[in-house]
mmCIF file of C-alpha atoms in Angstrom:
data_model
loop_
_atom_site.group_PDB
_atom_site.id
_atom_site.type_symbol
_atom_site.label_atom_id
_atom_site.label_comp_id
_atom_site.label_asym_id
_atom_site.label_seq_id
_atom_site.Cartn_x
_atom_site.Cartn_y
_atom_site.Cartn_z
ATOM 1 C CA MET A 1 -32.754 15.094 9.539
ATOM 2 C CA VAL A 2 -34.097 14.288 6.137
ATOM 3 C CA GLU A 3 -31.896 12.019 3.856
ATOM 4 C CA LYS A 4 -32.143 12.712 0.153
ATOM 5 C CA LEU A 5 -31.708 9.399 -1.793
ATOM 6 C CA GLU A 6 -30.793 9.763 -5.727
ATOM 7 C CA CYS A 7 -32.166 7.655 -8.294
ATOM 8 C CA ILE A 8 -29.581 5.609 -10.135
ATOM 9 C CA GLY A 9 -31.119 6.795 -13.467
ATOM 10 C CA HIS A 10 -31.284 10.492 -12.664
ATOM 11 C CA VAL A 11 -27.602 10.278 -11.536
ATOM 12 C CA GLN A 12 -26.555 8.796 -14.920
ATOM 13 C CA LYS A 13 -28.919 10.910 -16.881
ATOM 14 C CA ARG A 14 -27.275 13.890 -15.302
ATOM 15 C CA ILE A 15 -23.674 13.019 -16.108
ATOM 16 C CA GLY A 16 -24.692 12.558 -20.044
ATOM 17 C CA ALA A 17 -26.919 16.010 -19.743
ATOM 18 C CA ARG A 18 -23.663 17.867 -18.358
ATOM 19 C CA LEU A 19 -21.399 16.324 -21.030
ATOM 20 C CA LYS A 20 -23.924 17.464 -24.065
ATOM 21 C CA THR A 21 -23.977 20.959 -22.214
ATOM 22 C CA LEU A 22 -20.183 21.010 -22.132
ATOM 23 C CA LYS A 23 -19.726 20.103 -25.744
ATOM 24 C CA ASN A 24 -22.537 22.934 -26.817
ATOM 25 C CA LYS A 25 -20.773 25.185 -24.850
ATOM 26 C CA LEU A 26 -17.152 24.691 -26.126
ATOM 27 C CA LYS A 27 -18.413 23.618 -29.784
ATOM 28 C CA SER A 28 -16.950 26.874 -31.355
ATOM 29 C CA THR A 29 -13.803 27.014 -28.973
ATOM 30 C CA LYS A 30 -10.592 25.296 -29.851
ATOM 31 C CA LEU A 31 -8.949 23.589 -27.121
ATOM 32 C CA ALA A 32 -5.271 23.111 -25.972
ATOM 33 C CA ASP A 33 -4.388 20.848 -28.657
ATOM 34 C CA GLY A 34 -5.863 23.420 -31.330
ATOM 35 C CA LYS A 35 -8.723 21.328 -32.263
ATOM 36 C CA LYS A 36 -12.644 21.641 -31.260
ATOM 37 C CA ILE A 37 -14.232 19.454 -28.617
ATOM 38 C CA ALA A 38 -16.444 17.810 -31.191
ATOM 39 C CA GLY A 39 -15.874 15.895 -34.540
ATOM 40 C CA ARG A 40 -14.157 12.257 -35.084
ATOM 41 C CA GLY A 41 -12.119 10.900 -32.364
ATOM 42 C CA ARG A 42 -13.458 13.759 -29.932
ATOM 43 C CA LEU A 43 -16.580 13.972 -27.711
ATOM 44 C CA THR A 44 -19.436 12.921 -30.008
ATOM 45 C CA ASP A 45 -22.826 12.144 -28.953
ATOM 46 C CA ALA A 46 -22.008 8.491 -29.515
ATOM 47 C CA GLU A 47 -19.085 8.843 -26.693
ATOM 48 C CA ILE A 48 -21.532 10.809 -24.360
ATOM 49 C CA LEU A 49 -23.790 7.921 -24.868
ATOM 50 C CA LEU A 50 -21.103 5.468 -23.793
ATOM 51 C CA ILE A 51 -19.835 7.325 -20.789
ATOM 52 C CA HIS A 52 -23.473 7.795 -19.749
ATOM 53 C CA LYS A 53 -23.866 3.947 -19.884
ATOM 54 C CA TYR A 54 -20.758 3.181 -18.294
ATOM 55 C CA SER A 55 -21.081 5.363 -15.454
ATOM 56 C CA GLY A 56 -24.754 3.774 -14.679
ATOM 57 C CA LEU A 57 -23.297 0.193 -14.624
ATOM 58 C CA ALA A 58 -20.408 1.491 -12.334
ATOM 59 C CA ILE A 59 -23.038 3.014 -9.983
ATOM 60 C CA ARG A 60 -25.262 -0.068 -10.019
ATOM 61 C CA ARG A 61 -22.723 -2.468 -9.631
ATOM 62 C CA ASN A 62 -21.277 -0.552 -6.617
ATOM 63 C CA ALA A 63 -18.282 -2.765 -6.100
ATOM 64 C CA SER A 64 -15.526 0.112 -6.202
ATOM 65 C CA MET A 65 -17.706 2.717 -7.730
ATOM 66 C CA SER A 66 -15.325 5.678 -7.398
ATOM 67 C CA LYS A 67 -12.520 3.768 -8.811
ATOM 68 C CA SER A 68 -14.691 2.438 -11.751
ATOM 69 C CA ILE A 69 -15.915 6.050 -12.732
ATOM 70 C CA TRP A 70 -12.368 7.411 -12.805
ATOM 71 C CA ALA A 71 -11.370 4.470 -14.979
ATOM 72 C CA ILE A 72 -13.528 5.423 -17.401
ATOM 73 C CA TYR A 73 -12.615 8.764 -17.539
ATOM 74 C CA PHE A 74 -8.903 7.735 -17.887
ATOM 75 C CA HIS A 75 -9.916 5.194 -20.601
ATOM 76 C CA LYS A 76 -11.601 7.984 -22.713
ATOM 77 C CA LEU A 77 -8.500 10.283 -21.935
ATOM 78 C CA SER A 78 -6.110 7.546 -23.160
ATOM 79 C CA THR A 79 -4.353 7.692 -26.439
ATOM 80 C CA ASN A 80 -1.571 6.438 -28.322
ATOM 81 C CA ALA A 81 1.254 8.569 -27.025
ATOM 82 C CA LYS A 82 0.011 8.444 -23.830
ATOM 83 C CA PRO A 83 -1.634 5.109 -22.806
ATOM 84 C CA GLN A 84 -3.713 5.791 -19.741
ATOM 85 C CA HIS A 85 -6.101 2.494 -19.536
ATOM 86 C CA VAL A 86 -4.700 1.281 -15.947
ATOM 87 C CA PHE A 87 -6.353 3.532 -13.472
ATOM 88 C CA ARG A 88 -4.283 4.540 -10.446
ATOM 89 C CA LEU A 89 -5.187 6.191 -7.457
ATOM 90 C CA PRO A 90 -3.241 9.058 -5.974
ATOM 91 C CA ASP A 91 -0.063 8.184 -4.107
ATOM 92 C CA PHE A 92 -1.376 8.693 -0.761
ATOM 93 C CA TYR A 93 2.215 7.789 0.806
ATOM 94 C CA VAL A 94 3.660 10.700 -1.281
ATOM 95 C CA ILE A 95 1.009 13.217 -0.552
ATOM 96 C CA ARG A 96 1.672 12.234 3.219
ATOM 97 C CA GLN A 97 5.188 12.723 2.906
ATOM 98 C CA THR A 98 4.789 16.229 1.147
ATOM 99 C CA VAL A 99 2.793 17.566 3.988
ATOM 100 C CA SER A 100 5.308 16.199 6.650
ATOM 101 C CA GLN A 101 7.953 18.116 4.524
ATOM 102 C CA PHE A 102 6.069 21.370 4.714
ATOM 103 C CA TYR A 103 6.112 20.913 8.550
ATOM 104 C CA ALA A 104 9.699 20.003 8.601
ATOM 105 C CA ARG A 105 10.505 23.257 6.906
ATOM 106 C CA ASN A 106 8.136 25.546 9.225
ATOM 107 C CA GLU A 107 5.875 26.305 6.406
ATOM 108 C CA VAL A 108 2.228 26.807 6.241
ATOM 109 C CA SER A 109 0.657 23.684 4.658
ATOM 110 C CA SER A 110 -2.374 25.128 2.804
ATOM 111 C CA LEU A 111 -4.424 23.297 0.089
ATOM 112 C CA ARG A 112 -2.907 26.095 -2.394
ATOM 113 C CA THR A 113 0.613 25.478 -1.282
ATOM 114 C CA LEU A 114 0.541 21.603 -1.454
ATOM 115 C CA LEU A 115 -1.071 21.162 -4.818
ATOM 116 C CA PRO A 116 1.720 22.310 -6.962
ATOM 117 C CA ALA A 117 4.303 20.493 -4.473
ATOM 118 C CA VAL A 118 2.056 17.188 -4.920
ATOM 119 C CA LYS A 119 1.516 17.675 -8.821
ATOM 120 C CA GLU A 120 5.439 17.968 -9.036
ATOM 121 C CA LYS A 121 6.174 14.612 -7.054
ATOM 122 C CA THR A 122 3.400 12.371 -8.372
ATOM 123 C CA ASN A 123 0.706 12.196 -11.285
ATOM 124 C CA PHE A 124 -2.098 14.112 -9.614
ATOM 125 C CA PRO A 125 -4.132 15.531 -12.661
ATOM 126 C CA TRP A 126 -6.748 16.922 -10.314
ATOM 127 C CA LYS A 127 -7.428 20.458 -8.553
ATOM 128 C CA VAL A 128 -7.768 21.786 -4.964
ATOM 129 C CA LYS A 129 -11.268 20.246 -4.311
ATOM 130 C CA THR A 130 -9.897 16.867 -5.174
ATOM 131 C CA LEU A 131 -6.718 17.291 -3.305
ATOM 132 C CA ARG A 132 -9.001 18.136 -0.315
ATOM 133 C CA CYS A 133 -11.160 14.946 -0.352
ATOM 134 C CA VAL A 134 -7.621 12.889 -0.448
ATOM 135 C CA LEU A 135 -6.241 14.478 2.539
ATOM 136 C CA GLN A 136 -9.526 13.943 4.226
ATOM 137 C CA LYS A 137 -9.475 10.170 3.218
ATOM 138 C CA ILE A 138 -5.803 9.568 4.351
ATOM 139 C CA GLY A 139 -6.447 11.352 7.808
ATOM 140 C CA PHE A 140 -5.888 14.923 7.657
ATOM 141 C CA LYS A 141 -8.101 17.623 8.949
ATOM 142 C CA TRP A 142 -8.033 21.635 8.716
ATOM 143 C CA LYS A 143 -7.374 23.762 11.923
ATOM 144 C CA ARG A 144 -7.433 27.434 12.022
ATOM 145 C CA SER A 145 -4.207 29.198 13.283
ATOM 146 C CA VAL A 146 -3.737 32.160 15.207
ATOM 147 C CA ASP A 147 -3.816 34.289 12.113
ATOM 148 C CA LYS A 148 -7.122 32.936 11.311
ATOM 149 C CA ARG A 149 -5.820 30.766 8.440
ATOM 150 C CA LYS A 150 -6.863 27.324 8.095
ATOM 151 C CA ILE A 151 -3.957 24.624 7.930
ATOM 152 C CA VAL A 152 -3.820 20.991 7.327
ATOM 153 C CA MET A 153 -2.977 18.721 10.359
ATOM 154 C CA GLU A 154 -3.116 15.426 10.724
ATOM 155 C CA ARG A 155 -5.907 13.854 12.944
ATOM 156 C CA PRO A 156 -4.896 13.023 16.509
ATOM 157 C CA ASP A 157 -6.173 9.543 16.441
ATOM 158 C CA ILE A 158 -4.135 8.815 13.453
ATOM 159 C CA VAL A 159 -0.908 10.087 15.163
ATOM 160 C CA GLN A 160 -1.677 8.256 18.420
ATOM 161 C CA TRP A 161 -2.131 4.891 16.228
ATOM 162 C CA ARG A 162 1.165 5.358 14.467
ATOM 163 C CA TYR A 163 2.800 5.909 17.451
ATOM 164 C CA SER A 164 1.371 2.723 18.963
ATOM 165 C CA VAL A 165 2.836 0.411 16.094
ATOM 166 C CA GLY A 166 6.182 1.004 17.561
ATOM 167 C CA SER A 167 9.221 -1.016 17.150
ATOM 168 C CA SER A 168 8.436 -4.262 18.579
ATOM 169 C CA THR A 169 9.385 -7.446 16.976
ATOM 170 C CA ARG A 170 6.847 -8.564 14.474
ATOM 171 C CA LEU A 171 6.072 -10.694 11.837
ATOM 172 C CA GLU A 172 4.382 -8.540 8.793
ATOM 173 C CA LEU A 173 1.772 -9.685 6.350
ATOM 174 C CA SER A 174 1.229 -7.778 2.995
ATOM 175 C CA PRO A 175 -0.248 -9.724 -0.022
ATOM 176 C CA ASN A 176 0.706 -7.842 -3.227
ATOM 177 C CA CYS A 177 -0.137 -8.615 -6.619
ATOM 178 C CA TRP A 178 0.696 -8.351 -10.426
ATOM 179 C CA GLU A 179 -1.741 -8.470 -13.649
ATOM 180 C CA THR A 180 -1.926 -12.077 -14.059
ATOM 181 C CA LEU A 181 -0.074 -13.230 -10.771
ATOM 182 C CA ASP A 182 -0.801 -12.933 -7.073
ATOM 183 C CA ARG A 183 1.264 -13.992 -4.159
ATOM 184 C CA CYS A 184 1.206 -13.797 -0.425
ATOM 185 C CA HIS A 185 4.483 -14.013 1.678
ATOM 186 C CA PRO A 186 4.913 -13.016 5.323
ATOM 187 C CA ARG A 187 8.323 -12.259 6.961
ATOM 188 C CA ASN A 188 9.930 -11.645 10.161
ATOM 189 C CA GLN A 189 13.305 -9.795 10.966
ATOM 190 C CA ASP A 190 15.439 -12.777 9.367
ATOM 191 C CA GLY A 191 13.396 -12.601 6.001
ATOM 192 C CA PHE A 192 10.498 -14.063 4.312
ATOM 193 C CA ILE A 193 8.846 -17.100 6.247
ATOM 194 C CA GLU A 194 9.724 -20.536 4.829
ATOM 195 C CA GLY A 195 6.924 -22.563 3.612
ATOM 196 C CA ALA A 196 4.225 -19.868 3.824
ATOM 197 C CA SER A 197 4.477 -18.578 0.302
ATOM 198 C CA LEU A 198 1.390 -18.368 -1.857
ATOM 199 C CA VAL A 199 1.937 -17.497 -5.694
ATOM 200 C CA PHE A 200 -1.186 -18.406 -7.848
ATOM 201 C CA GLN A 201 -2.476 -17.145 -11.042
ATOM 202 C CA SER A 202 -5.560 -14.625 -11.020
ATOM 203 C CA GLY A 203 -8.709 -15.810 -12.543
ATOM 204 C CA THR A 204 -9.256 -12.395 -14.540
ATOM 205 C CA ALA A 205 -6.932 -10.157 -16.031
ATOM 206 C CA LYS A 206 -7.454 -7.351 -13.390
ATOM 207 C CA GLY A 207 -4.749 -4.895 -12.222
ATOM 208 C CA ASP A 208 -6.141 -5.524 -8.562
ATOM 209 C CA ASN A 209 -5.520 -8.511 -6.329
ATOM 210 C CA HIS A 210 -8.798 -7.361 -4.432
ATOM 211 C CA GLY A 211 -10.760 -9.153 -6.905
ATOM 212 C CA GLN A 212 -8.929 -12.347 -6.328
ATOM 213 C CA MET A 213 -7.882 -12.512 -2.727
ATOM 214 C CA ASN A 214 -10.668 -12.655 -0.601
ATOM 215 C CA TYR A 215 -11.585 -13.569 3.036
ATOM 216 C CA ASP A 216 -11.952 -17.125 2.335
ATOM 217 C CA ASN A 217 -8.830 -17.632 0.462
ATOM 218 C CA PHE A 218 -6.761 -15.440 2.895
ATOM 219 C CA SER A 219 -8.121 -17.245 6.030
ATOM 220 C CA LYS A 220 -7.355 -20.732 4.513
ATOM 221 C CA TRP A 221 -3.667 -19.462 3.678
ATOM 222 C CA LEU A 222 -3.665 -18.252 7.141
ATOM 223 C CA GLN A 223 -4.584 -21.492 8.627
ATOM 224 C CA GLU A 224 -2.660 -23.815 6.526
ATOM 225 C CA LYS A 225 0.582 -22.089 5.402
ATOM 226 C CA LEU A 226 1.225 -19.421 8.056
ATOM 227 C CA LEU A 227 0.371 -20.686 11.684
ATOM 228 C CA PRO A 228 2.140 -24.006 11.314
ATOM 229 C CA ASN A 229 5.749 -22.209 10.071
ATOM 230 C CA ILE A 230 5.676 -19.550 12.476
ATOM 231 C CA PRO A 231 6.865 -19.910 16.362
ATOM 232 C CA PRO A 232 4.467 -19.142 19.190
ATOM 233 C CA HIS A 233 3.474 -15.925 20.674
ATOM 234 C CA CYS A 234 4.169 -13.603 17.439
ATOM 235 C CA VAL A 235 2.855 -9.967 17.007
ATOM 236 C CA ILE A 236 1.655 -10.261 13.508
ATOM 237 C CA CYS A 237 1.668 -6.521 11.829
ATOM 238 C CA MET A 238 -0.906 -6.316 9.117
ATOM 239 C CA ASP A 239 -2.149 -3.722 6.842
ATOM 240 C CA ASN A 240 -5.955 -2.468 6.274
ATOM 241 C CA ALA A 241 -6.859 -4.448 2.885
ATOM 242 C CA SER A 242 -10.613 -5.564 2.977
ATOM 243 C CA TYR A 243 -9.852 -9.349 3.130
ATOM 244 C CA PRO A 244 -8.272 -9.483 6.653
ATOM 245 C CA THR A 245 -10.444 -6.977 8.186
ATOM 246 C CA LYS A 246 -13.836 -8.820 7.766
ATOM 247 C CA VAL A 247 -15.669 -7.684 10.742
ATOM 248 C CA LEU A 248 -16.770 -10.409 13.311
ATOM 249 C CA ASN A 249 -20.578 -10.237 13.868
ATOM 250 C CA PRO A 250 -21.086 -6.947 11.922
ATOM 251 C CA VAL A 251 -23.453 -4.358 13.053
ATOM 252 C CA PRO A 252 -26.569 -3.889 10.835
ATOM 253 C CA SER A 253 -27.409 -0.767 9.270
ATOM 254 C CA LYS A 254 -30.433 1.513 9.308
ATOM 255 C CA TYR A 255 -30.886 -0.263 5.761
ATOM 256 C CA SER A 256 -31.133 -3.550 7.069
ATOM 257 C CA THR A 257 -34.456 -5.263 7.173
ATOM 258 C CA LYS A 258 -36.350 -5.522 10.555
ATOM 259 C CA LYS A 259 -35.519 -9.350 10.653
ATOM 260 C CA LYS A 260 -32.021 -8.696 10.592
ATOM 261 C CA LEU A 261 -32.087 -6.238 13.295
ATOM 262 C CA SER A 262 -34.154 -8.446 15.351
ATOM 263 C CA GLU A 263 -31.786 -11.296 14.933
ATOM 264 C CA TRP A 264 -28.732 -9.057 15.908
ATOM 265 C CA LEU A 265 -30.363 -8.211 18.962
ATOM 266 C CA GLU A 266 -31.213 -11.592 19.684
ATOM 267 C CA GLU A 267 -27.753 -13.082 19.286
ATOM 268 C CA HIS A 268 -26.349 -10.357 21.657
ATOM 269 C CA ASN A 269 -29.123 -11.103 24.223
ATOM 270 C CA ILE A 270 -30.715 -7.581 24.210
ATOM 271 C CA PRO A 271 -34.582 -7.730 25.204
ATOM 272 C CA PHE A 272 -36.783 -5.897 22.656
ATOM 273 C CA ASP A 273 -40.448 -5.996 21.986
ATOM 274 C CA VAL A 274 -41.280 -7.894 18.844
ATOM 275 C CA ASN A 275 -44.101 -5.150 18.010
ATOM 276 C CA MET A 276 -41.451 -2.344 17.802
ATOM 277 C CA ARG A 277 -41.046 -0.746 14.805
ATOM 278 C CA LYS A 278 -37.777 -0.724 12.764
ATOM 279 C CA PRO A 279 -36.597 2.834 13.556
ATOM 280 C CA ASP A 280 -36.869 1.823 17.226
ATOM 281 C CA LEU A 281 -35.094 -1.171 16.688
ATOM 282 C CA TYR A 282 -32.168 0.447 15.125
ATOM 283 C CA ASP A 283 -32.003 2.750 17.763
ATOM 284 C CA LEU A 284 -31.763 0.108 20.367
ATOM 285 C CA VAL A 285 -28.973 -1.451 17.988
ATOM 286 C CA VAL A 286 -26.967 1.722 18.136
ATOM 287 C CA SER A 287 -27.037 2.154 21.597
ATOM 288 C CA HIS A 288 -25.466 -1.394 22.280
ATOM 289 C CA VAL A 289 -23.189 -1.203 19.622
ATOM 290 C CA PRO A 290 -19.463 -2.588 20.858
ATOM 291 C CA PRO A 291 -16.960 0.265 21.140
ATOM 292 C CA SER A 292 -14.550 -1.300 18.665
ATOM 293 C CA LYS A 293 -14.683 -3.630 15.828
ATOM 294 C CA MET A 294 -13.587 -7.285 16.311
ATOM 295 C CA PHE A 295 -12.031 -8.871 13.127
ATOM 296 C CA CYS A 296 -12.575 -12.416 12.231
ATOM 297 C CA VAL A 297 -8.698 -12.832 11.324
ATOM 298 C CA ASP A 298 -7.689 -11.267 14.588
ATOM 299 C CA GLU A 299 -9.710 -13.858 16.481
ATOM 300 C CA ILE A 300 -8.186 -16.753 14.624
ATOM 301 C CA LEU A 301 -4.923 -15.386 15.366
ATOM 302 C CA LYS A 302 -5.520 -14.671 19.044
ATOM 303 C CA ALA A 303 -6.906 -18.390 19.387
ATOM 304 C CA ASN A 304 -3.547 -19.446 18.211
ATOM 305 C CA GLY A 305 -1.559 -17.495 20.895
ATOM 306 C CA HIS A 306 -0.558 -14.520 18.578
ATOM 307 C CA ASP A 307 -1.312 -10.915 18.916
ATOM 308 C CA VAL A 308 -2.216 -8.437 15.885
ATOM 309 C CA LEU A 309 -0.904 -5.028 15.446
ATOM 310 C CA ARG A 310 -2.857 -3.106 12.863
ATOM 311 C CA ILE A 311 -0.927 -0.260 10.812
ATOM 312 C CA PRO A 312 -2.717 2.920 10.244
ATOM 313 C CA PRO A 313 -4.192 3.354 6.815
ATOM 314 C CA TYR A 314 -2.034 4.605 3.918
ATOM 315 C CA HIS A 315 1.049 4.144 6.251
ATOM 316 C CA CYS A 316 3.002 1.709 3.731
ATOM 317 C CA ASP A 317 6.323 3.283 5.202
ATOM 318 C CA LEU A 318 5.663 1.438 8.390
ATOM 319 C CA ASN A 319 5.388 -1.658 6.847
ATOM 320 C CA ALA A 320 9.034 -3.189 5.713
ATOM 321 C CA ILE A 321 7.798 -5.722 3.598
ATOM 322 C CA GLU A 322 6.636 -3.336 1.108
ATOM 323 C CA MET A 323 10.366 -2.527 0.167
ATOM 324 C CA ALA A 324 10.885 -6.085 0.025
ATOM 325 C CA TRP A 325 7.838 -6.361 -2.397
ATOM 326 C CA ALA A 326 9.579 -3.528 -4.193
ATOM 327 C CA SER A 327 13.004 -4.895 -4.508
ATOM 328 C CA THR A 328 11.288 -8.215 -5.729
ATOM 329 C CA LYS A 329 9.186 -6.442 -8.609
ATOM 330 C CA ARG A 330 12.433 -4.588 -9.488
ATOM 331 C CA HIS A 331 13.843 -8.156 -9.883
ATOM 332 C CA VAL A 332 10.957 -9.459 -12.130
ATOM 333 C CA ARG A 333 10.805 -5.969 -14.343
ATOM 334 C CA ASN A 334 14.717 -6.388 -15.161
ATOM 335 C CA ARG A 335 14.129 -9.938 -16.201
ATOM 336 C CA ASN A 336 10.886 -9.482 -18.041
ATOM 337 C CA VAL A 337 12.258 -7.500 -21.125
ATOM 338 C CA ASN A 338 9.133 -8.168 -23.565
ATOM 339 C CA GLY A 339 6.617 -7.095 -20.744
ATOM 340 C CA GLU A 340 4.544 -10.346 -20.850
ATOM 341 C CA LEU A 341 2.164 -10.706 -18.025
ATOM 342 C CA ASN A 342 1.435 -14.390 -17.928
ATOM 343 C CA ILE A 343 1.975 -17.048 -15.506
ATOM 344 C CA THR A 344 4.907 -18.743 -17.325
ATOM 345 C CA THR A 345 7.061 -15.424 -17.837
ATOM 346 C CA LEU A 346 6.142 -14.489 -14.049
ATOM 347 C CA ARG A 347 6.347 -17.264 -11.869
ATOM 348 C CA ASP A 348 9.982 -18.139 -11.776
ATOM 349 C CA PRO A 349 11.309 -14.665 -11.518
ATOM 350 C CA THR A 350 8.832 -13.729 -8.795
ATOM 351 C CA ILE A 351 10.187 -16.906 -6.894
ATOM 352 C CA ASN A 352 13.652 -16.015 -7.485
ATOM 353 C CA GLY A 353 13.010 -12.242 -6.816
ATOM 354 C CA LEU A 354 11.662 -13.465 -3.067
ATOM 355 C CA LEU A 355 14.611 -15.694 -2.514
ATOM 356 C CA ASN A 356 17.084 -13.009 -3.534
ATOM 357 C CA VAL A 357 16.042 -10.770 -0.374
ATOM 358 C CA THR A 358 18.668 -11.236 1.841
ATOM 359 C CA LYS A 359 19.054 -11.154 5.659
ATOM 360 C CA ASN A 360 21.301 -7.954 5.541
ATOM 361 C CA GLU A 361 18.507 -6.238 3.263
ATOM 362 C CA TRP A 362 15.622 -7.071 5.656
ATOM 363 C CA LYS A 363 17.534 -5.560 8.601
ATOM 364 C CA SER A 364 18.066 -2.086 6.125
ATOM 365 C CA PHE A 365 14.522 -1.986 5.781
#
C-alpha cells in the first residue's frame, strides 16, 4: 500500500484557492442576508489570506488541528449579534442520547433521520457527512438491516465496556475548568474527598483546561493530595482525558527513527540484528506489541493498592461527578452577575459551590 503524504504548503494553498473559487462563483449572487459575498466586512482577498495563514499555522502546530481550524471558521463567522469566538465541539452526550431514543421508540436511526433530531437538541450547524464522522468518533458503526437499509448501531466493544463499568462502589476523578480557573476534586459516595481539592489559576486565558493540566501536574496531585486522603483498596473511576492516559513504555510508530525502534526492542529483550532495515525492525516491533495499553497513572494507583475503572469515551452520564460539577458551575454563574473571569471573582464561589453539594445530592446522582 502506498501512503500519500500531503505537503503542508499544498494543503494551506488549497484552502485559499477554494475560498477564492467560491468567492468568484458567488460574486454576483445575493446570500441569505441579502448581501453579496464580497465587499467590506465580507469575504475579501485580505480575509482569505488570513484564513490561509491561520490554517497553515494550525496544521504546523499540530496540537489540536481539527479544533484549531474549526475555531478559525467560528471566529470569522462571529458577529456582534451572535458572537461565536468560543469554539465548542458538538455535544457528544446529546448525540448519543438521541440515537438511544430512536431505539427506545423502535424507529430506524439513519443519518437523515438523526440530523434534524440532533439539530433540534443541540447547536450542530453541520450536515450529514460531519454527523457521520462524529458518530464514528463516539463509537457507532453502520450495519445493513434485513431490508438492506444501513442503520446506526453502537460498537459491541463500547457496549461491553459500558456494561463492565457496573455499579460498584468507587471514587471518581474528573478534572474540569473555567476560562481562568482550573480545579480538580475527587469524590466518593459521601461527597468530595476532604484535603484532595486542587484549585489554581490558569497560566493563559484559554477555554480548555488541557493546556494547563498535564500528566506531570496530575500525577503530582495524585500522589501528594489524593492518595494520602483516601481509604485503602479503592476502585477509582476515571475518564479518558489526555493526562491520566499517558501510556507506559509507548510503542514507537512507523515514523519513529531506527534508533528508537532498536531501543524499544532492547528494552523488551527482543533479539534483532543490528543490520536490519527500518521496515523490518518496525514489523518486529508490531509483532511484539502488548495486547493492551498500560497507563502510568494506573500503575501508580495499583502500586498503592487501588484499582482503576475506565469510563468509555463520551459517556459523561456514567460519571456522577459531572452532575456535581454542573451544580457547582451553576452556583458560580448565579453569583457572578458581571460575568468576570478572574481569580478574585471565581475562586471563593467555586470553593463554596463545592461545599454546597450535599451528601443527599450525591446519592441522587
